Short mmCIF file of C-alpha atoms in Angstrom, two decimals:
data_model
loop_
_atom_site.label_atom_id
_atom_site.label_comp_id
_atom_site.label_asym_id
_atom_site.label_seq_id
_atom_site.Cartn_x
_atom_site.Cartn_y
_atom_site.Cartn_z
CA MET L 1 0.01 0.03 -0.02
CA GLU L 2 1.06 3.58 -0.65
CA ILE L 3 -0.70 6.84 0.32
CA LYS L 4 0.07 9.82 -1.90
CA ALA L 5 -0.80 13.32 -0.76
CA LYS L 6 -0.36 15.91 -3.56
CA GLU L 7 -0.67 19.70 -3.10
CA ILE L 8 -3.23 19.30 -0.27
CA THR L 9 -4.79 22.68 0.60
CA MET L 10 -7.56 23.10 3.08
CA VAL L 11 -9.45 26.35 3.68
CA PHE L 12 -12.19 26.65 6.33
CA ALA L 13 -14.87 29.31 6.25
CA ARG L 14 -16.13 30.16 9.72
CA ASP L 15 -19.01 32.41 10.54
CA GLY L 16 -17.81 35.84 11.61
CA GLU L 17 -14.15 34.99 11.24
CA GLY L 18 -13.76 34.83 7.42
CA LYS L 19 -11.55 32.13 5.86
CA LYS L 20 -8.78 30.31 7.54
CA GLN L 21 -6.16 28.25 5.60
CA ALA L 22 -5.29 25.15 7.59
CA LEU L 23 -3.11 23.51 4.97
CA SER L 24 -1.20 24.83 1.99
CA GLY L 25 0.29 22.65 -0.84
CA VAL L 26 1.22 19.60 1.33
CA THR L 27 2.78 16.80 -0.70
CA PHE L 28 4.36 13.63 0.54
CA ARG L 29 4.12 9.77 0.26
CA LEU L 30 3.69 7.08 2.89
CA LYS L 31 4.82 3.63 2.00
CA ALA L 32 3.50 0.30 3.30
CA GLY L 33 4.89 -0.61 6.78
CA GLU L 34 6.48 2.81 7.49
CA ALA L 35 6.27 4.30 10.93
CA VAL L 36 6.20 8.09 10.58
CA ALA L 37 6.00 10.96 13.08
CA LEU L 38 3.96 14.11 12.33
CA ILE L 39 5.05 17.10 14.48
CA GLY L 40 4.26 20.71 14.47
CA PRO L 41 3.12 23.55 16.78
CA ILE L 42 -0.54 23.78 17.97
CA GLY L 43 -2.68 24.89 15.08
CA ALA L 44 -0.22 23.63 12.41
CA GLY L 45 -2.94 21.55 10.70
CA LYS L 46 -1.89 18.11 11.90
CA SER L 47 -5.41 16.88 12.88
CA THR L 48 -6.88 18.31 9.67
CA LEU L 49 -4.22 16.52 7.57
CA LEU L 50 -4.98 13.18 9.35
CA ARG L 51 -8.73 13.57 8.71
CA ILE L 52 -8.06 14.27 5.05
CA LEU L 53 -5.81 11.18 4.69
CA ALA L 54 -8.50 9.03 6.34
CA GLY L 55 -11.05 10.25 3.84
CA LEU L 56 -13.23 11.90 6.55
CA VAL L 57 -12.80 15.37 5.02
CA LYS L 58 -12.29 16.54 1.51
CA PRO L 59 -9.47 19.04 0.88
CA THR L 60 -10.27 22.35 -0.77
CA SER L 61 -7.82 21.44 -3.44
CA GLY L 62 -5.24 18.73 -4.02
CA GLN L 63 -5.63 14.96 -4.02
CA VAL L 64 -5.07 11.95 -1.80
CA THR L 65 -4.52 8.64 -3.63
CA VAL L 66 -4.37 5.31 -1.89
CA GLU L 67 -2.75 2.55 -3.94
CA GLY L 68 -3.40 -1.01 -2.85
CA ARG L 69 -6.54 -0.15 -0.98
CA GLU L 70 -7.66 -3.80 -1.32
CA GLU L 71 -4.93 -4.73 1.12
CA GLY L 72 -6.89 -2.98 3.93
CA PRO L 73 -8.28 0.43 4.84
CA VAL L 74 -6.63 3.61 6.18
CA VAL L 75 -8.07 4.17 9.67
CA LEU L 76 -7.92 7.11 12.01
CA ALA L 77 -7.90 6.89 15.80
CA ILE L 78 -9.11 10.27 17.06
CA GLN L 79 -7.54 12.55 19.73
CA GLU L 80 -10.30 12.08 22.37
CA PRO L 81 -11.66 8.59 21.81
CA GLN L 82 -14.36 8.89 24.54
CA ARG L 83 -16.16 11.37 22.34
CA GLY L 84 -16.69 8.70 19.73
CA PHE L 85 -17.97 6.01 22.13
CA PHE L 86 -21.63 5.11 21.99
CA ALA L 87 -22.13 1.27 22.58
CA ALA L 88 -23.22 -0.33 25.82
CA THR L 89 -20.10 -2.45 26.17
CA VAL L 90 -16.55 -2.51 25.05
CA ARG L 91 -17.19 -5.60 22.93
CA GLU L 92 -20.09 -3.93 21.10
CA GLU L 93 -18.00 -0.79 20.57
CA VAL L 94 -15.21 -2.76 18.87
CA ALA L 95 -17.59 -4.94 16.93
CA PHE L 96 -19.46 -1.98 15.30
CA GLY L 97 -16.98 -1.40 12.42
CA PRO L 98 -16.62 -5.04 11.29
CA GLU L 99 -20.38 -5.51 11.56
CA ASN L 100 -20.93 -2.63 9.19
CA MET L 101 -18.56 -4.35 6.77
CA GLU L 102 -21.19 -7.10 6.67
CA LEU L 103 -18.76 -9.77 7.87
CA PRO L 104 -19.99 -13.10 9.12
CA PRO L 105 -20.71 -13.14 12.93
CA ALA L 106 -17.80 -15.53 13.51
CA GLU L 107 -15.37 -13.25 11.73
CA VAL L 108 -16.59 -10.23 13.71
CA ALA L 109 -16.21 -12.08 16.98
CA ALA L 110 -12.68 -13.17 15.95
CA ARG L 111 -11.71 -9.64 15.03
CA VAL L 112 -12.97 -8.27 18.30
CA ALA L 113 -11.13 -10.83 20.34
CA TRP L 114 -8.00 -10.39 18.39
CA ALA L 115 -8.03 -6.53 18.63
CA LEU L 116 -8.84 -6.38 22.34
CA THR L 117 -6.17 -9.03 23.09
CA ALA L 118 -3.61 -7.23 21.01
CA VAL L 119 -4.07 -3.98 22.99
CA GLY L 120 -3.83 -5.84 26.28
CA LEU L 121 -7.29 -5.17 27.68
CA SER L 122 -8.21 -7.90 30.07
CA GLU L 123 -11.26 -10.03 29.04
CA GLU L 124 -13.34 -9.16 32.11
CA ARG L 125 -13.36 -5.51 30.83
CA TRP L 126 -14.95 -6.40 27.48
CA SER L 127 -18.48 -6.51 28.94
CA VAL L 128 -18.03 -3.15 30.69
CA SER L 129 -19.29 0.16 29.39
CA PRO L 130 -16.40 2.01 27.72
CA PHE L 131 -17.37 5.10 29.71
CA GLN L 132 -16.55 3.31 32.93
CA LEU L 133 -12.99 2.69 31.96
CA SER L 134 -9.96 4.64 32.92
CA GLY L 135 -8.31 7.03 30.41
CA GLY L 136 -5.60 4.52 29.62
CA GLU L 137 -8.17 1.76 29.05
CA GLN L 138 -10.26 4.02 26.83
CA ARG L 139 -7.21 4.64 24.70
CA ARG L 140 -6.79 0.87 24.38
CA VAL L 141 -10.41 0.44 23.37
CA ALA L 142 -10.04 3.21 20.74
CA LEU L 143 -6.98 1.43 19.31
CA ALA L 144 -8.83 -1.87 19.30
CA VAL L 145 -11.73 -0.18 17.40
CA ALA L 146 -9.29 0.78 14.69
CA LEU L 147 -7.45 -2.49 14.62
CA ALA L 148 -10.70 -4.45 14.29
CA MET L 149 -11.04 -2.90 10.87
CA LYS L 150 -7.75 -4.64 9.92
CA PRO L 151 -6.16 -1.49 8.54
CA ARG L 152 -2.99 -1.43 6.47
CA PHE L 153 -2.22 2.10 7.61
CA LEU L 154 -3.18 3.45 11.10
CA LEU L 155 -3.36 7.23 11.74
CA LEU L 156 -3.09 8.31 15.38
CA ASP L 157 -3.92 11.76 16.63
CA GLU L 158 -2.20 12.66 19.98
CA PRO L 159 -2.37 9.09 21.30
CA THR L 160 -0.60 9.86 24.58
CA VAL L 161 -2.89 12.67 25.79
CA GLY L 162 -4.05 11.77 29.24
CA LEU L 163 -1.61 8.93 29.69
CA ASP L 164 1.02 8.78 32.43
CA GLY L 165 4.65 7.64 31.83
CA PRO L 166 3.91 3.84 32.27
CA GLY L 167 0.82 4.33 30.00
CA GLU L 168 2.90 5.85 27.28
CA VAL L 169 5.44 3.02 27.49
CA ALA L 170 2.75 0.41 27.39
CA LEU L 171 1.11 2.00 24.39
CA ALA L 172 4.44 2.28 22.52
CA GLU L 173 5.13 -1.44 23.28
CA THR L 174 1.70 -2.41 22.06
CA LEU L 175 2.03 -0.52 18.82
CA ARG L 176 5.49 -2.00 18.14
CA LYS L 177 4.18 -5.53 18.80
CA ILE L 178 1.25 -5.07 16.51
CA ARG L 179 3.45 -3.59 13.78
CA ALA L 180 5.87 -6.62 14.08
CA GLU L 181 2.87 -9.02 13.77
CA THR L 182 0.99 -7.31 10.99
CA GLY L 183 3.28 -5.05 9.04
CA LEU L 184 0.98 -2.15 9.90
CA GLY L 185 1.92 1.29 8.70
CA LEU L 186 1.77 4.22 11.15
CA LEU L 187 1.48 7.99 10.98
CA VAL L 188 1.41 9.43 14.47
CA ALA L 189 0.78 13.12 15.28
CA SER L 190 2.03 14.02 18.72
CA HIS L 191 3.64 16.80 20.80
CA ASN L 192 5.50 14.11 22.71
CA PRO L 193 8.88 13.65 20.89
CA ASP L 194 10.18 10.96 23.27
CA PHE L 195 7.19 8.70 22.51
CA LEU L 196 7.59 9.33 18.78
CA PHE L 197 11.39 8.69 18.79
CA GLY L 198 10.90 5.19 20.19
CA LEU L 199 8.23 4.30 17.65
CA THR L 200 9.04 6.05 14.32
CA ARG L 201 12.00 6.62 12.01
CA ARG L 202 10.74 9.28 9.57
CA VAL L 203 9.54 12.74 10.61
CA LEU L 204 7.15 15.11 8.88
CA VAL L 205 7.27 18.67 10.21
CA LEU L 206 4.08 20.77 9.65
CA VAL L 207 4.24 24.53 10.42
CA ASN L 208 1.37 26.98 9.63
CA GLY L 209 -0.13 24.39 7.32
CA LYS L 210 2.98 23.89 5.25
CA LEU L 211 5.32 20.86 5.20
CA LYS L 212 8.62 22.34 6.36
CA ALA L 213 10.63 19.09 6.51
CA ASP L 214 10.47 15.43 5.53
CA THR L 215 13.46 13.84 7.19
CA THR L 216 14.68 11.47 9.90
CA TRP L 217 15.29 11.90 13.61
CA GLY L 218 19.03 12.22 12.83
CA GLY L 219 18.27 14.76 10.12
CA LEU L 220 16.12 16.72 12.48
CA CYS L 221 19.13 17.36 14.72
CA GLY L 222 20.54 19.67 12.05
CA ARG L 223 17.38 21.82 12.31
CA GLY L 224 17.76 22.78 15.93
CA PRO L 225 17.41 26.54 15.54
CA GLU L 226 14.34 26.05 13.29
CA LEU L 227 12.67 23.78 15.81
CA GLU L 228 13.33 26.21 18.64
CA ALA L 229 11.83 29.03 16.59
CA GLU L 230 8.61 27.05 16.36
CA SER L 231 8.69 25.93 20.00
CA LEU L 232 9.28 22.32 18.97
CA GLU L 233 11.55 20.00 20.86
CA LEU L 234 13.86 17.13 20.03
CA PRO L 235 13.63 13.91 21.96
CA PHE L 236 15.43 14.31 25.30
CA VAL L 237 18.53 12.26 24.46
CA LEU L 238 18.91 13.82 21.00
CA SER L 239 18.47 17.27 22.62
CA LEU L 240 21.24 16.48 25.09
CA LEU L 241 23.60 15.29 22.33
CA TYR L 242 22.69 18.35 20.23
CA ARG L 243 23.62 20.73 23.14
CA LEU L 244 26.82 18.88 23.77
CA GLN L 245 27.79 18.97 20.12
CA THR L 246 26.92 22.70 19.90
CA ALA L 247 29.16 23.33 22.83
CA GLY L 248 32.05 21.63 21.05
CA ALA L 249 31.97 18.18 22.66
CA PRO L 250 33.14 15.31 20.43
CA VAL L 251 29.73 13.73 19.95
CA ALA L 252 27.54 12.88 16.90
CA ALA L 253 24.13 14.22 17.63
CA ALA L 254 22.50 12.90 14.47
CA GLN L 255 21.38 9.47 15.77
CA GLU L 256 18.41 7.69 14.24
CA THR L 257 17.12 5.55 17.11
CA PRO L 258 16.98 5.81 20.89
CA GLU L 259 19.44 2.79 21.19
CA GLU L 260 21.94 4.60 18.95
CA ALA L 261 21.55 7.88 20.81
CA TRP L 262 21.95 6.46 24.24
CA ALA L 263 25.01 4.41 23.06
CA GLU L 264 26.59 7.59 21.71
CA LEU L 265 25.99 9.40 25.01
CA ALA L 266 27.42 6.41 26.91
CA ARG L 267 30.50 6.47 24.66
CA PHE L 268 31.06 10.13 25.34
CA CYS L 269 30.69 9.58 29.11
CA ARG L 270 33.22 6.74 29.06
CA GLN L 271 35.60 8.95 27.10
CA ARG L 272 35.24 11.76 29.67
CA GLN L 273 35.92 9.35 32.52
CA GLN L 274 39.05 8.11 30.76
CA GLY L 275 40.40 11.65 30.48
CA GLY L 276 38.93 12.91 27.25
CA GLY L 277 41.11 12.80 24.12
CA ALA L 278 40.11 12.73 20.48
CA ARG L 279 37.30 10.51 19.28
#
């Protein structure tokens, strides 16, 4: 599967406020199995872009093309999942999508069980109202709702909002496990760079509705001043390496994964303990 966004522009007309341009000429491609981060300041147009990619909103101009749609749908998990809940039980909530695909009851039941098991929600919670769940559990249900559709590409809008540290770690582990099992593609919009760094490799930077960068985490390190100007942050360990490098320390800040970044920081610390010297 491949998703192609070409010259996507979105203009909203609001009563009493005139027109507001949310997106302007956004072009990029998402390939099957990719895990991609979407970052940008508040109001950059991230949520609007995700809704357009999911086919929920038509752009004012431009085009989204999904090649290989027969492999599975593109599904969006919204920012505040509890707003979309309506069913009496978690099981019914997750079953709604597959049922509307007119699948046989046995297939619906299998999908529901698989999705809820994949997100780690205990079976005794499946018969509970989704409104009675904790914020973290509601996030898991929302993810299960999306997974039950068997998407080939999953779009996530601020998935860590309302989660504590352990909840974020658990969500990231769940997503990595599902990707390993299914080859699922991800596009994740978030203001949490550390969560994104552990989950994605490619980074799209959206500012004022325009795509300012399509790079990797290592490549993003070379854009430190630009990120700071937009109040955007690097992941903690990359930020630390970047500050050390800027101060003249013999470190390579442009690391692509958390494992590589922490290894580079450990190498630098060992070097300092041994008395410095050239790299």
